[in-house]
Coordinates of C-alpha atoms in Angstrom, one line a residue:
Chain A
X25 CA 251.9 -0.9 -44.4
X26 CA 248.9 -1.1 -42.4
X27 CA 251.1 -1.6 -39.5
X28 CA 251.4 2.0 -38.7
X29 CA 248.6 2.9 -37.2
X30 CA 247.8 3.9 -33.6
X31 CA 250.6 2.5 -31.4
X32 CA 248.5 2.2 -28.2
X33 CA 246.5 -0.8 -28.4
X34 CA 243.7 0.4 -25.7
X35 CA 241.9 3.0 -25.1
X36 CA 240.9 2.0 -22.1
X37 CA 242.5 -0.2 -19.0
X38 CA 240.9 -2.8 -17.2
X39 CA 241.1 -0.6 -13.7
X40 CA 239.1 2.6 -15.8
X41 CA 236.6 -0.7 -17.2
X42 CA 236.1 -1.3 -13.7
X43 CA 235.8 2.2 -12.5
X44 CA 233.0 2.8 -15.1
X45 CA 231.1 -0.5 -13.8
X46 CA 231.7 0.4 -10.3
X47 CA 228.3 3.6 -10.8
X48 CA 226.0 0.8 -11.7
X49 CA 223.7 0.4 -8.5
X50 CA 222.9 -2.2 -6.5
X51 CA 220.6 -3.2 -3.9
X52 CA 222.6 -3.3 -0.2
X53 CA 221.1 -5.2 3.2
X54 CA 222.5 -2.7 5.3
X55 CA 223.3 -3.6 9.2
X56 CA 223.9 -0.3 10.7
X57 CA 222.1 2.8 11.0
X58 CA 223.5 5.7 8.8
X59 CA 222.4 9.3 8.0
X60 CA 221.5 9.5 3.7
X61 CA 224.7 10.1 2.2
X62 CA 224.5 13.2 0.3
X63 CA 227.7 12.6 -2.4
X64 CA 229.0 14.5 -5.5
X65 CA 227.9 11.5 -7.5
X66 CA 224.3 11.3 -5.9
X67 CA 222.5 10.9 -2.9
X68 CA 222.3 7.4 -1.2
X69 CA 220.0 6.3 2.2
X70 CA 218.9 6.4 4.9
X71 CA 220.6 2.9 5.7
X72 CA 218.6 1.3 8.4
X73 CA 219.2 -2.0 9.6
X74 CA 217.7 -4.7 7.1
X75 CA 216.0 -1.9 4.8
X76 CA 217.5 -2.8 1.2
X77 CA 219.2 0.3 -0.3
X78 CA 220.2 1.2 -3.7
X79 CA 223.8 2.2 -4.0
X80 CA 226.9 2.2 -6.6
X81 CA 228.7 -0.9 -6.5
X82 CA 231.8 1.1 -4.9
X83 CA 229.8 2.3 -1.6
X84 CA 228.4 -1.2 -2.0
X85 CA 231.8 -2.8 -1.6
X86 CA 233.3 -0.3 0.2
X87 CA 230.8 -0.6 3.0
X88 CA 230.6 -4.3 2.8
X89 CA 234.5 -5.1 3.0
X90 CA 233.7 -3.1 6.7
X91 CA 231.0 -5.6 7.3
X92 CA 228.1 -3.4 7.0
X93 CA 226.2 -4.9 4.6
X94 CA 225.4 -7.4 2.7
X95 CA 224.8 -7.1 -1.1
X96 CA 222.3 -8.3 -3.2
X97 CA 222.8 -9.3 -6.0
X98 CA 221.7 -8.7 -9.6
X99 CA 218.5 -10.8 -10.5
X100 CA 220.5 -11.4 -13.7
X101 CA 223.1 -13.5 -11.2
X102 CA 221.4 -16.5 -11.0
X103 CA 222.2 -19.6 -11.6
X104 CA 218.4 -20.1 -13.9
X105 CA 218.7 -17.1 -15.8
X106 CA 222.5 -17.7 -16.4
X107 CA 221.9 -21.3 -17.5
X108 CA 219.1 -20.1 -20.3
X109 CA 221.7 -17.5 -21.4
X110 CA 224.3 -19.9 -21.7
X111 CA 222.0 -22.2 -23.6
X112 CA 220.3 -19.0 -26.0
X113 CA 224.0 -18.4 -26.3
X114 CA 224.8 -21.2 -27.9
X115 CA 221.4 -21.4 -29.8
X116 CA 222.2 -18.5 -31.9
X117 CA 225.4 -18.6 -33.5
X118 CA 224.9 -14.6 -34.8
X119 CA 223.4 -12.6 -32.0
X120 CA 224.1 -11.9 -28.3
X121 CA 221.6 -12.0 -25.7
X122 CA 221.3 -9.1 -23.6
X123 CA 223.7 -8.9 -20.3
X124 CA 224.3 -5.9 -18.6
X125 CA 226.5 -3.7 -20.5
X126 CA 229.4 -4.1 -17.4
X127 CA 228.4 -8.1 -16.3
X128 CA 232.0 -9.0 -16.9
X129 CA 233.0 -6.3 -14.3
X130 CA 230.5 -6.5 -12.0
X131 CA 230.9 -10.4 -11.9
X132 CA 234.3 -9.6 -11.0
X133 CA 233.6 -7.5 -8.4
X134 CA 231.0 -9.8 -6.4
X135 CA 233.5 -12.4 -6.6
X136 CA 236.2 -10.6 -5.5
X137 CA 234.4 -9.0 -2.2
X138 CA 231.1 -10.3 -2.0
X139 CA 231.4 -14.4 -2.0
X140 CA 229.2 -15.0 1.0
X141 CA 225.9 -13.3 -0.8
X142 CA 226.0 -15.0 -4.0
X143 CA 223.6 -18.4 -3.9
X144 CA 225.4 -21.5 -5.5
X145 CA 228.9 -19.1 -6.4
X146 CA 231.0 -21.8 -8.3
X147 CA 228.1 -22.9 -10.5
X148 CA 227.2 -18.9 -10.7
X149 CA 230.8 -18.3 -11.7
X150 CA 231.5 -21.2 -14.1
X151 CA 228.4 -20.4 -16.1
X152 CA 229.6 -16.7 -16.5
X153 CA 232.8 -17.8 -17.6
X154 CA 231.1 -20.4 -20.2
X155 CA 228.8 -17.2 -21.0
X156 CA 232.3 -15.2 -21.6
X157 CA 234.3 -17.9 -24.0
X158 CA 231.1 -18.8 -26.1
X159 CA 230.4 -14.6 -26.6
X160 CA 234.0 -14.1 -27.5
X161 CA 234.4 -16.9 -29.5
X162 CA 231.0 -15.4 -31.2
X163 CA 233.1 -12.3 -31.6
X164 CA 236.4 -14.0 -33.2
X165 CA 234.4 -16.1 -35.9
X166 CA 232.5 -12.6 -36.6
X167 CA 235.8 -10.8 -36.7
X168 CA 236.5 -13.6 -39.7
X169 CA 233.5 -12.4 -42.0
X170 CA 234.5 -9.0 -42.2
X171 CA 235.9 -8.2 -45.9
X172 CA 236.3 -5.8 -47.7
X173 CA 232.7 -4.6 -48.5
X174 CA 232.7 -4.1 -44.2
X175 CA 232.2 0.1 -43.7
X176 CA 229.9 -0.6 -40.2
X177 CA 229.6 -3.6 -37.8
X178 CA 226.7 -3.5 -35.6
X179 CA 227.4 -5.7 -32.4
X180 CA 224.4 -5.6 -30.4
X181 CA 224.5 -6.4 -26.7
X182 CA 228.4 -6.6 -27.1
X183 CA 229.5 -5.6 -23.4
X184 CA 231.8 -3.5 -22.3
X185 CA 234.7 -5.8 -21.7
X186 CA 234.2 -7.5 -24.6
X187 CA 234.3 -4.2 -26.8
X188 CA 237.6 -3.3 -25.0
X189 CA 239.5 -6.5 -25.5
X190 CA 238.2 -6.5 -29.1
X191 CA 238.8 -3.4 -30.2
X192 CA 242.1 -3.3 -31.4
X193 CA 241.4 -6.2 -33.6
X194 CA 238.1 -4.9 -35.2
X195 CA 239.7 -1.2 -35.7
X196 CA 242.4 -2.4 -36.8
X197 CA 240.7 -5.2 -39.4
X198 CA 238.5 -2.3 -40.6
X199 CA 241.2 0.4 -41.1
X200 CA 243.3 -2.7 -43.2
X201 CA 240.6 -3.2 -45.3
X202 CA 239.6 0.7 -45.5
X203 CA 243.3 1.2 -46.5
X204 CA 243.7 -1.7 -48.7
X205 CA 240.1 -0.6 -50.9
X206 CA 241.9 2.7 -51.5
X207 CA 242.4 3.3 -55.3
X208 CA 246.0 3.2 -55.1
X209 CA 246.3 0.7 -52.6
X210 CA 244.7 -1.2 -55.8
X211 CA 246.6 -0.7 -58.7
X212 CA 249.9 -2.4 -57.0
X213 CA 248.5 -5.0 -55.0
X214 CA 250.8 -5.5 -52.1
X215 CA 252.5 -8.5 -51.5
X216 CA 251.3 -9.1 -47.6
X217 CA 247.7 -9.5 -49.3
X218 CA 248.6 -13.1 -50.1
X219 CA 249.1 -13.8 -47.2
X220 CA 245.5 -12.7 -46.3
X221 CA 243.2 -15.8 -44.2
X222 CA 241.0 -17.2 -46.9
X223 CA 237.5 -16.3 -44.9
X224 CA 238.1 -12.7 -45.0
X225 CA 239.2 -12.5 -48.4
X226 CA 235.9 -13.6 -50.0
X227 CA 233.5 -12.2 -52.3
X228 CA 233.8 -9.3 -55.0
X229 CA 235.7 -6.3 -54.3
X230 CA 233.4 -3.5 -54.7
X231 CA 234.1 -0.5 -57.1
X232 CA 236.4 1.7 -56.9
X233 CA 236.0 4.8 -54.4
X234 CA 236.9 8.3 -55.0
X235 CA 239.2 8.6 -51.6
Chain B
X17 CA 226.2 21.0 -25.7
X18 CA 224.5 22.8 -22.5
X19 CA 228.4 24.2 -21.4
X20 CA 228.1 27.9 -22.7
X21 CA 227.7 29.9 -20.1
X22 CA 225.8 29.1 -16.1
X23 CA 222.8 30.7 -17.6
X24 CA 222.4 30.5 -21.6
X25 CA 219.6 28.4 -21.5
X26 CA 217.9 31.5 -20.4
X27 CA 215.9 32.9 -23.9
X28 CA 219.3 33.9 -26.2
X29 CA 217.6 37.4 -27.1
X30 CA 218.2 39.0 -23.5
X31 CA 220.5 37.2 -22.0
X32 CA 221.8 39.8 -19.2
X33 CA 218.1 40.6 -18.3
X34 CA 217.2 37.4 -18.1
X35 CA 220.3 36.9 -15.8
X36 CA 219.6 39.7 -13.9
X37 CA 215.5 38.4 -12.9
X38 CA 216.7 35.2 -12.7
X39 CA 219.4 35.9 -10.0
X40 CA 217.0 38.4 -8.0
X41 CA 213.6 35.9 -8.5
X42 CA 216.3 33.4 -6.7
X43 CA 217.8 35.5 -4.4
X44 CA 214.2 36.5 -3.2
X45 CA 213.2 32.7 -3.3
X46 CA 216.1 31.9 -1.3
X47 CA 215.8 34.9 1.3
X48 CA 212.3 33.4 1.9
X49 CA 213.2 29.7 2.1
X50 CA 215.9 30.6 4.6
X51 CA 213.3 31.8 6.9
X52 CA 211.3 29.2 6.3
X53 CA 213.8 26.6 6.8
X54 CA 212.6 26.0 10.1
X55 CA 209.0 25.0 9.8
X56 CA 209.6 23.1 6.2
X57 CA 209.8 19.6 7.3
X58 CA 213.4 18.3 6.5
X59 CA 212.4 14.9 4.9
X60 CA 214.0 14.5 1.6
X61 CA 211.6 13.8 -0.7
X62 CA 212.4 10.9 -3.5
X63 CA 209.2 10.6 -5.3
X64 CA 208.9 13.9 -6.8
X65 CA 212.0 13.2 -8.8
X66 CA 211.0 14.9 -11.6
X67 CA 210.2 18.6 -11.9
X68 CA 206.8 19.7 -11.3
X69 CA 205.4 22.3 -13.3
X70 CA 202.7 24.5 -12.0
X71 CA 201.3 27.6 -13.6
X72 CA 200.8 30.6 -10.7
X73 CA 198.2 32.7 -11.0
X74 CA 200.5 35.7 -10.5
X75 CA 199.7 37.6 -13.8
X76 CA 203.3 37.6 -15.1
X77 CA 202.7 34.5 -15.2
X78 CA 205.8 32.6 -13.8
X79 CA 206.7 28.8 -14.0
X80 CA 207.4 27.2 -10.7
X81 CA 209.6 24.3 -10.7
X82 CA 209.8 22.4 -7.8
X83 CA 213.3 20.5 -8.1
X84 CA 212.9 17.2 -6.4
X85 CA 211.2 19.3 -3.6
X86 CA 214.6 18.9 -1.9
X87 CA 217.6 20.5 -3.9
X88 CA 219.3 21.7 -0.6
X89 CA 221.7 23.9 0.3
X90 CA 224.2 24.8 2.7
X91 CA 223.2 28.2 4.2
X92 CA 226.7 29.7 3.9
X93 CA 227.2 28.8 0.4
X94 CA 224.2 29.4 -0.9
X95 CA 225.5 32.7 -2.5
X96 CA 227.9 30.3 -4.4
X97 CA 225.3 27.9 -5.5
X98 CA 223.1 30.6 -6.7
X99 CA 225.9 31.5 -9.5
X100 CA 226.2 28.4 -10.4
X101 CA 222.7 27.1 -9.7
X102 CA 221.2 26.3 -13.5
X103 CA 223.4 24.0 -14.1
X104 CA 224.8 22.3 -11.0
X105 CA 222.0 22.5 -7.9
X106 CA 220.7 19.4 -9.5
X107 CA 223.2 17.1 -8.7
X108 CA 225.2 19.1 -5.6
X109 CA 222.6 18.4 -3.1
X110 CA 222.9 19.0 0.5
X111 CA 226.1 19.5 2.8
X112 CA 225.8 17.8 6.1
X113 CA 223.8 19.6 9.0
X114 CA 222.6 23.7 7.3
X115 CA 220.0 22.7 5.1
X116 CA 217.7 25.1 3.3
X117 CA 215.0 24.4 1.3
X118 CA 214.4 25.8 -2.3
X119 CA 212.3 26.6 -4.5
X120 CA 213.4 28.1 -8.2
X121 CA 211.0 30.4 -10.0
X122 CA 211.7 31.2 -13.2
X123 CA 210.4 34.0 -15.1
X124 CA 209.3 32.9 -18.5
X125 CA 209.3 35.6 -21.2
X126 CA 208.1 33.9 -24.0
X127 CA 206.6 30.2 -24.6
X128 CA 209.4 29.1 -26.8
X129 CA 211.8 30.5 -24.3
X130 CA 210.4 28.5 -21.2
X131 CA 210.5 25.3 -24.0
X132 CA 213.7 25.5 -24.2
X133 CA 214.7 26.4 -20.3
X134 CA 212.6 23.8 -19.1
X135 CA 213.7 21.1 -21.7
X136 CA 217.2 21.5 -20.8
X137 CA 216.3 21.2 -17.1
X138 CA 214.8 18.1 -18.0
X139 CA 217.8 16.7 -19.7
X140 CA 219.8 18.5 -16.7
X141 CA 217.3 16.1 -13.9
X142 CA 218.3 13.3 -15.9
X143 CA 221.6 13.5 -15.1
X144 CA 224.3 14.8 -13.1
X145 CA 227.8 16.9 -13.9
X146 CA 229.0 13.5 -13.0
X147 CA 227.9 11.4 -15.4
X148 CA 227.9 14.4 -18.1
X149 CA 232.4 14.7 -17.0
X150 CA 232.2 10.6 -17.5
X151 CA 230.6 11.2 -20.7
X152 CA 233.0 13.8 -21.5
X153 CA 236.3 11.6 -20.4
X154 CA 234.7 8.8 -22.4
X155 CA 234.1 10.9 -26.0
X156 CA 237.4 12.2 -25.1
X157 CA 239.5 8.9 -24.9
X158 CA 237.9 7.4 -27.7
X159 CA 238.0 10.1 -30.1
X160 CA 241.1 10.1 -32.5
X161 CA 240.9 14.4 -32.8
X162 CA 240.5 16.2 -29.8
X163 CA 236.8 17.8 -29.0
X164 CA 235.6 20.5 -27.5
X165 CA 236.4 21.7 -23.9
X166 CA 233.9 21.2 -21.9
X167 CA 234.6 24.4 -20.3
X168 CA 231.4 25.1 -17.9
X169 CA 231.4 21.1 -17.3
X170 CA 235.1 21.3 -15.7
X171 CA 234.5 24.5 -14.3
X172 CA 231.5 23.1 -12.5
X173 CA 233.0 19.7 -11.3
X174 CA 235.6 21.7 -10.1
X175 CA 233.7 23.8 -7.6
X176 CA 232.0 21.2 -6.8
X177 CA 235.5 19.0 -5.5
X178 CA 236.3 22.2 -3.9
X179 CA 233.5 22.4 -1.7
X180 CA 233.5 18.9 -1.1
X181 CA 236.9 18.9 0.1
X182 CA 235.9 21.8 2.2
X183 CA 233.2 19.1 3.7
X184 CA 235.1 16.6 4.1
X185 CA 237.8 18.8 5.8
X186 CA 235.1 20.1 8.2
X187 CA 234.2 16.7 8.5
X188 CA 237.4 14.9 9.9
X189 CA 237.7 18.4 11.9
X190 CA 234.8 17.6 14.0
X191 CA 235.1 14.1 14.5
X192 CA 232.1 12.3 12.4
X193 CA 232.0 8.3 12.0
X194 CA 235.5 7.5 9.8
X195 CA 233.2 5.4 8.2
X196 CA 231.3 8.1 6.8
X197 CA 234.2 10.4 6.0
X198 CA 236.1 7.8 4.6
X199 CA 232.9 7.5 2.4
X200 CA 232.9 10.6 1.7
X201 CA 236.4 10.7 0.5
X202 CA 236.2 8.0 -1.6
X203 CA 233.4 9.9 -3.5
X204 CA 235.6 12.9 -4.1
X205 CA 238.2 10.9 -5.1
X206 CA 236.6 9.3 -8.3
X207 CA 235.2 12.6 -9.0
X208 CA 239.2 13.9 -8.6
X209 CA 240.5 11.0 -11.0
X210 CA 237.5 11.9 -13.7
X211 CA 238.6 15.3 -13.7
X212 CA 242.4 14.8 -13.8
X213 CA 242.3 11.6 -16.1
X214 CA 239.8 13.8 -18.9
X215 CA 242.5 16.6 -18.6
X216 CA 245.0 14.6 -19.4
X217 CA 244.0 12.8 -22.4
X218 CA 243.6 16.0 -23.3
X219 CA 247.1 17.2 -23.0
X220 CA 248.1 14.4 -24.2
X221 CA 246.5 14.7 -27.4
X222 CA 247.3 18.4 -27.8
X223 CA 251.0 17.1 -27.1
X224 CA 250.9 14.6 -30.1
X225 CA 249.0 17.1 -32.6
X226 CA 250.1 20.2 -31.3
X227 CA 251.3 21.4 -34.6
X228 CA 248.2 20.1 -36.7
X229 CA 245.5 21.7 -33.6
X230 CA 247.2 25.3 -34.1
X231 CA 246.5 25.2 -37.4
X232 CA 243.1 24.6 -37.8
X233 CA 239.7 25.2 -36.4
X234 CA 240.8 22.4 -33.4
X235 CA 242.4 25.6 -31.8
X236 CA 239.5 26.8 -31.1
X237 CA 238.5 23.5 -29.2
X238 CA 241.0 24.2 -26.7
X239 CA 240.8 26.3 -23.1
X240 CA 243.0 29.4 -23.1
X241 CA 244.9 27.4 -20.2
X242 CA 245.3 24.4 -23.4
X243 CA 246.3 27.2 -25.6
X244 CA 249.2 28.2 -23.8
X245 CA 250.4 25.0 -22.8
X246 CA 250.2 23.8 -26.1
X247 CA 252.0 27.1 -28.4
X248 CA 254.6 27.0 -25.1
X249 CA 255.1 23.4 -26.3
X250 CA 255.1 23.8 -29.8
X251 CA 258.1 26.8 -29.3
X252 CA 260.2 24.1 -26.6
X253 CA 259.8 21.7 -29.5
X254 CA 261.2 23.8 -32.5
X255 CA 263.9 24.9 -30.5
X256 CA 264.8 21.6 -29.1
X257 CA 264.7 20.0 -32.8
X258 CA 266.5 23.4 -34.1
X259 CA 269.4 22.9 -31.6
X260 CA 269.6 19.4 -31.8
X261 CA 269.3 18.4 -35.4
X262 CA 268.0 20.6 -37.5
X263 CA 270.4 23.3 -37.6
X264 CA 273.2 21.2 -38.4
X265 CA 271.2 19.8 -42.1
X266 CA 272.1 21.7 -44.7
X267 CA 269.6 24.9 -45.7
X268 CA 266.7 23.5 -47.1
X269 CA 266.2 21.1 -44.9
X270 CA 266.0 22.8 -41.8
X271 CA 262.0 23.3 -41.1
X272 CA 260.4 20.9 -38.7
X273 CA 257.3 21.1 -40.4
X274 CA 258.3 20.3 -44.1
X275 CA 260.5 17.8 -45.2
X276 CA 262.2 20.2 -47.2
X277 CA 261.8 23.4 -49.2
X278 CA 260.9 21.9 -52.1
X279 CA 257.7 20.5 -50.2
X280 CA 254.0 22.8 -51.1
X281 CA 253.0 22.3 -47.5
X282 CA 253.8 20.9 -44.1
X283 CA 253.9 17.6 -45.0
X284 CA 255.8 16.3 -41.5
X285 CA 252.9 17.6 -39.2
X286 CA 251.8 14.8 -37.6
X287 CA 248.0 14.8 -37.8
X288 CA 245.1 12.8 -36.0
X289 CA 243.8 9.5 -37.5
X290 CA 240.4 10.5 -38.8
X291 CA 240.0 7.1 -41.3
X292 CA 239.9 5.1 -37.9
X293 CA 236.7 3.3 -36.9
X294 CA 235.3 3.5 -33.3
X295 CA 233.0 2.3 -31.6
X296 CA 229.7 4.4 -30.7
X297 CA 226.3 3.9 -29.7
X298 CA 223.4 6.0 -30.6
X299 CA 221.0 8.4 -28.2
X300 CA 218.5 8.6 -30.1
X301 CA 217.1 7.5 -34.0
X302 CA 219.5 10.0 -35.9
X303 CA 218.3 8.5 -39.4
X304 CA 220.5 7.5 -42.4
X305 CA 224.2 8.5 -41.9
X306 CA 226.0 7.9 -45.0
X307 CA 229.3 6.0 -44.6
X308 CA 231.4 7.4 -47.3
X309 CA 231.9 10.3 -49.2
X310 CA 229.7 9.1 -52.2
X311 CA 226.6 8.1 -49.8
X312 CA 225.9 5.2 -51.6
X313 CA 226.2 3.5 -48.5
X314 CA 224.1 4.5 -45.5
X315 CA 223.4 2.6 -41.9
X316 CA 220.5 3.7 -39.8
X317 CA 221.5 3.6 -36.1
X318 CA 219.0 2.4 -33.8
X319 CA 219.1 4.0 -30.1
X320 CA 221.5 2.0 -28.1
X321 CA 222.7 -0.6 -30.1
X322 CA 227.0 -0.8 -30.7
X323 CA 228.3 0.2 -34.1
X324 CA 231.7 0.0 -35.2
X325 CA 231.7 3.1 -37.8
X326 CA 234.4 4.8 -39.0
X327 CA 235.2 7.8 -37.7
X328 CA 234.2 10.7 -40.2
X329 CA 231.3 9.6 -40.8
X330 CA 229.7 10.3 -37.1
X331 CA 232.2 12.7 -36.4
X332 CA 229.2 15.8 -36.4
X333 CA 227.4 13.6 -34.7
X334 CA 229.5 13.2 -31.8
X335 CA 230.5 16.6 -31.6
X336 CA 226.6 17.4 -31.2
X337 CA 226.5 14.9 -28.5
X338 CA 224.4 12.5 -30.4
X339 CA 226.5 9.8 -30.7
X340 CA 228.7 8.1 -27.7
X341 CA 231.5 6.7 -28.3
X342 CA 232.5 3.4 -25.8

């Protein structure tokens, strides 16, 4: 049945998520003086002591697990604007409110190597996680109205993480569905269809399509 | 895709001439800005990030652009970069210490033909071989059918690991800060995994289809070095299944491609999913795509919002390198 589709469940591993996230730049304090940095990836400097810098968040981290820096972080990291995305969040049941596309990694990062240069870090980090459950629970209940008339889903400001962990379910939702409408699929209704969760299994089936 | 050739952005109609002024307007350019290395003051130059046009007053007419005023080169490899300079000077910038200042003339035939050259060096400013091989590895991964090599791409990023591991060798040679090599390692070591990790979704794909990509048009997606790997693979695999199993059915049964000789076609060739959905996210307005085969349904895509579409539809679309997949 529709269970033999693609065995590997992701595409993509939290470690490559992370490696993508790790090119977004970010602004560095650095202490130290160091030459411009001339890189396959890009060119970074002059570092000069307490000139801000913009640099990928792997220099960034790199240099400031040395104790060379100190990071800034993202205006978006704040406990204000992170509070009035929590609460637009919650406001609107059908959209997302723009994060950057890699805030769950990013996050992550600061967290893991940057504690000291995030203001107010528990409330900062509780209110991400908040942001987190009420987007993917945003993401489940949508996952519930797709039927059978579903050929596209447009998830705006979905992030990165969040389209990764989702994935497999929407792909394989759609593919179940695409299979299912197939004329032949049709004509014997299988038996697993009963078993179908009521939400997803409303409204009119649409004609039939030449396959 | 801009991965033809190091100079095919040069007007199609002439290539080799092109080629040939192109490489001697440089070589002259580069003859002169080695000589003047010295009294060009060495301060990179971030503002003029994009490339200034200026028309000379020389009556052929010639388009100078000025690429970030600071596209540098090491003096001893400068014959190297010159080869590969179209594509790749904007994002390899300087090596440590020899630096040599540039500037790249280019010759423009015809107006459409400078259009073209100078909108591709545009898109080319934009961004570097880097993000174009993360671009690649992305597409690649979440693709269900294998795409294109991105032959000039690799060939590029290759060089450019080479020489870097060249620097960095010079570097721990002659003793710089081991913050700085370190650094420096660390950058040629995600450029290293890119390059591995897209080759080897590759092969891994080419493993899983092999039979399916020699068949059709997907051959042709493959670099001669895929090519061999995959019909060496595809001959280990017969024999394997020949020895182990398939010798010993009775006749009739004994293809690995059909289930038995009664079958029209190969019907035990393993092909890619194409009814899959992925998701993507628009460049640019690309218009109505229809979603099925009857095109009574259509979605517009808006420029960098997430769709989950399924596969077929966007698949031209992606293989122009319209549509990203995430």
């Amino acid at each position: 049945m529709a269970g033999q589709s693609d065995p590997k469940l992701s595409i993509f591993s939290a470690a490559e998520m992370e490696f993508l996230a790790e090119d977004e730049m970010v602004e560095i304090v650095p202490n130290m003086r160091m030459e411009p940095l001339n890189l396959i990836s890009g060119d970074y400097g002059p570092f000069r002591p307490q000139i801000p810098a913009s640099v990928p968040y792997w220099l960034a981290v790199a240099l400031k697990k040395r104790g060379k820096c100190t990071i800034r972080p993202p205006e978006w990291m704040s406990v204000e604007t992170l509070t009035r995305i929590l609460e637009a969040e919650r406001d609107s049941p059908r959209e997302f409110q723009p994060l950057p596309f890699h805030y769950v990694e990013i996050s992550k990062l600061l967290f893991d190597h940057a504690r000291d240069d995030i203001p107010d870090i528990y409330m900062v980090r509780s209110l991400i996680e908040d942001i987190r459950d009420v987007r993917f629970h945003k993401v489940e209940t949508g996952l519930e109205t797709i039927s059978a008339r579903t050929h596209a889903v447009k998830l705006k400001n979905l992030s990165a993480m969040e389209v990764n962990i989702v994935r497999p379910f929407v792909v394989r939702t759609l593919q179940a569905f695409y299979k299912h409408d197939s004329p032949e699929m049709i004509q014997q209704p299988s038996v697993t269809s009963n078993r179908r969760l009521p939400a997803t299994d409303r409204g009119p089936r649409r004609d039939l399509r030449q396959r | 895709m801009r991965d033809e050739g190091d100079f095919h952005f040069l007007s199609p109609e002439k290539p080799a001439k092109k080629k040939e002024i192109f490489v001697e307007t440089l070589a002259a350019d580069a003859a002169a800005a080695v000589k003047a290395d010295a009294a060009v003051n060495p301060r990179r130059c971030f503002s003029a990030a994009n490339p200034k046009r200026e028309r000379g007053d020389d009556e052929r007419e010639r388009e100078a652009i000025t690429l970030r005023d600071d596209v540098l080169f090491s003096s001893a490899t400068w014959k190297l970069w010159v080869r590969l300079l179209p594509l790749t000077s904007l994002t390899v910038n300087s090596f440590a210490g020899k630096r040599t200042w540039f500037i790249i003339q280019m010759p423009t035939g015809s107006e459409g033909g400078s259009g073209i050259l100078v909108d591709d060096y545009e898109s080319l400013l934009a961004t570097s071989d880097i993000v174009l091989l993360k671009t690649a590895w992305r597409n690649e991964k979440a693709d269900p059918e294998i795409l294109k090599f991105q032959a000039a791409l690799v060939q590029r990023s290759r060089e450019q690991i080479q020489l870097m591991e060249d620097t960095v060798e010079e570097f721990k040679r002659s003793g710089f800060d081991p913050l700085i090599v370190s650094i420096y390692q660390m950058d040629l070591e995600r450029a290293q995994f890119l390059l591995r990790s897209y080759l080897r979704i590759r092969l891994l794909k080419i493993v899983n289809d092999m039979i399916h990509i020699s068949k059709t048009d997907l051959w042709n997606h493959l670099s001669r070095e895929e090519q061999n790997f995959a019909s060496r693979c595809s001959e280990h695999m017969k024999n394997y299944m020949d020895e182990a199993v398939l010798s010993k059915l009775p006749s009739g049964y004994q293809s690995n491609v059909k289930q038995s000789i009664a079958s029209e076609e190969d019907d035990m060739v393993p092909e890619p999913h194409l009814d899959t959905f992925v998701f993507c996210k628009s460049k640019g307005s690309l218009g109505a795509i229809p979603l099925d085969d009857s095109a009574d349904e259509i979605v517009d895509l808006i420029a960098d919002d997430l769709y989950v579409l399924r596969y077929k539809s966007i698949k031209p679309y992606v293989e122009s390198g319209q549509v990203d997949l995430v």
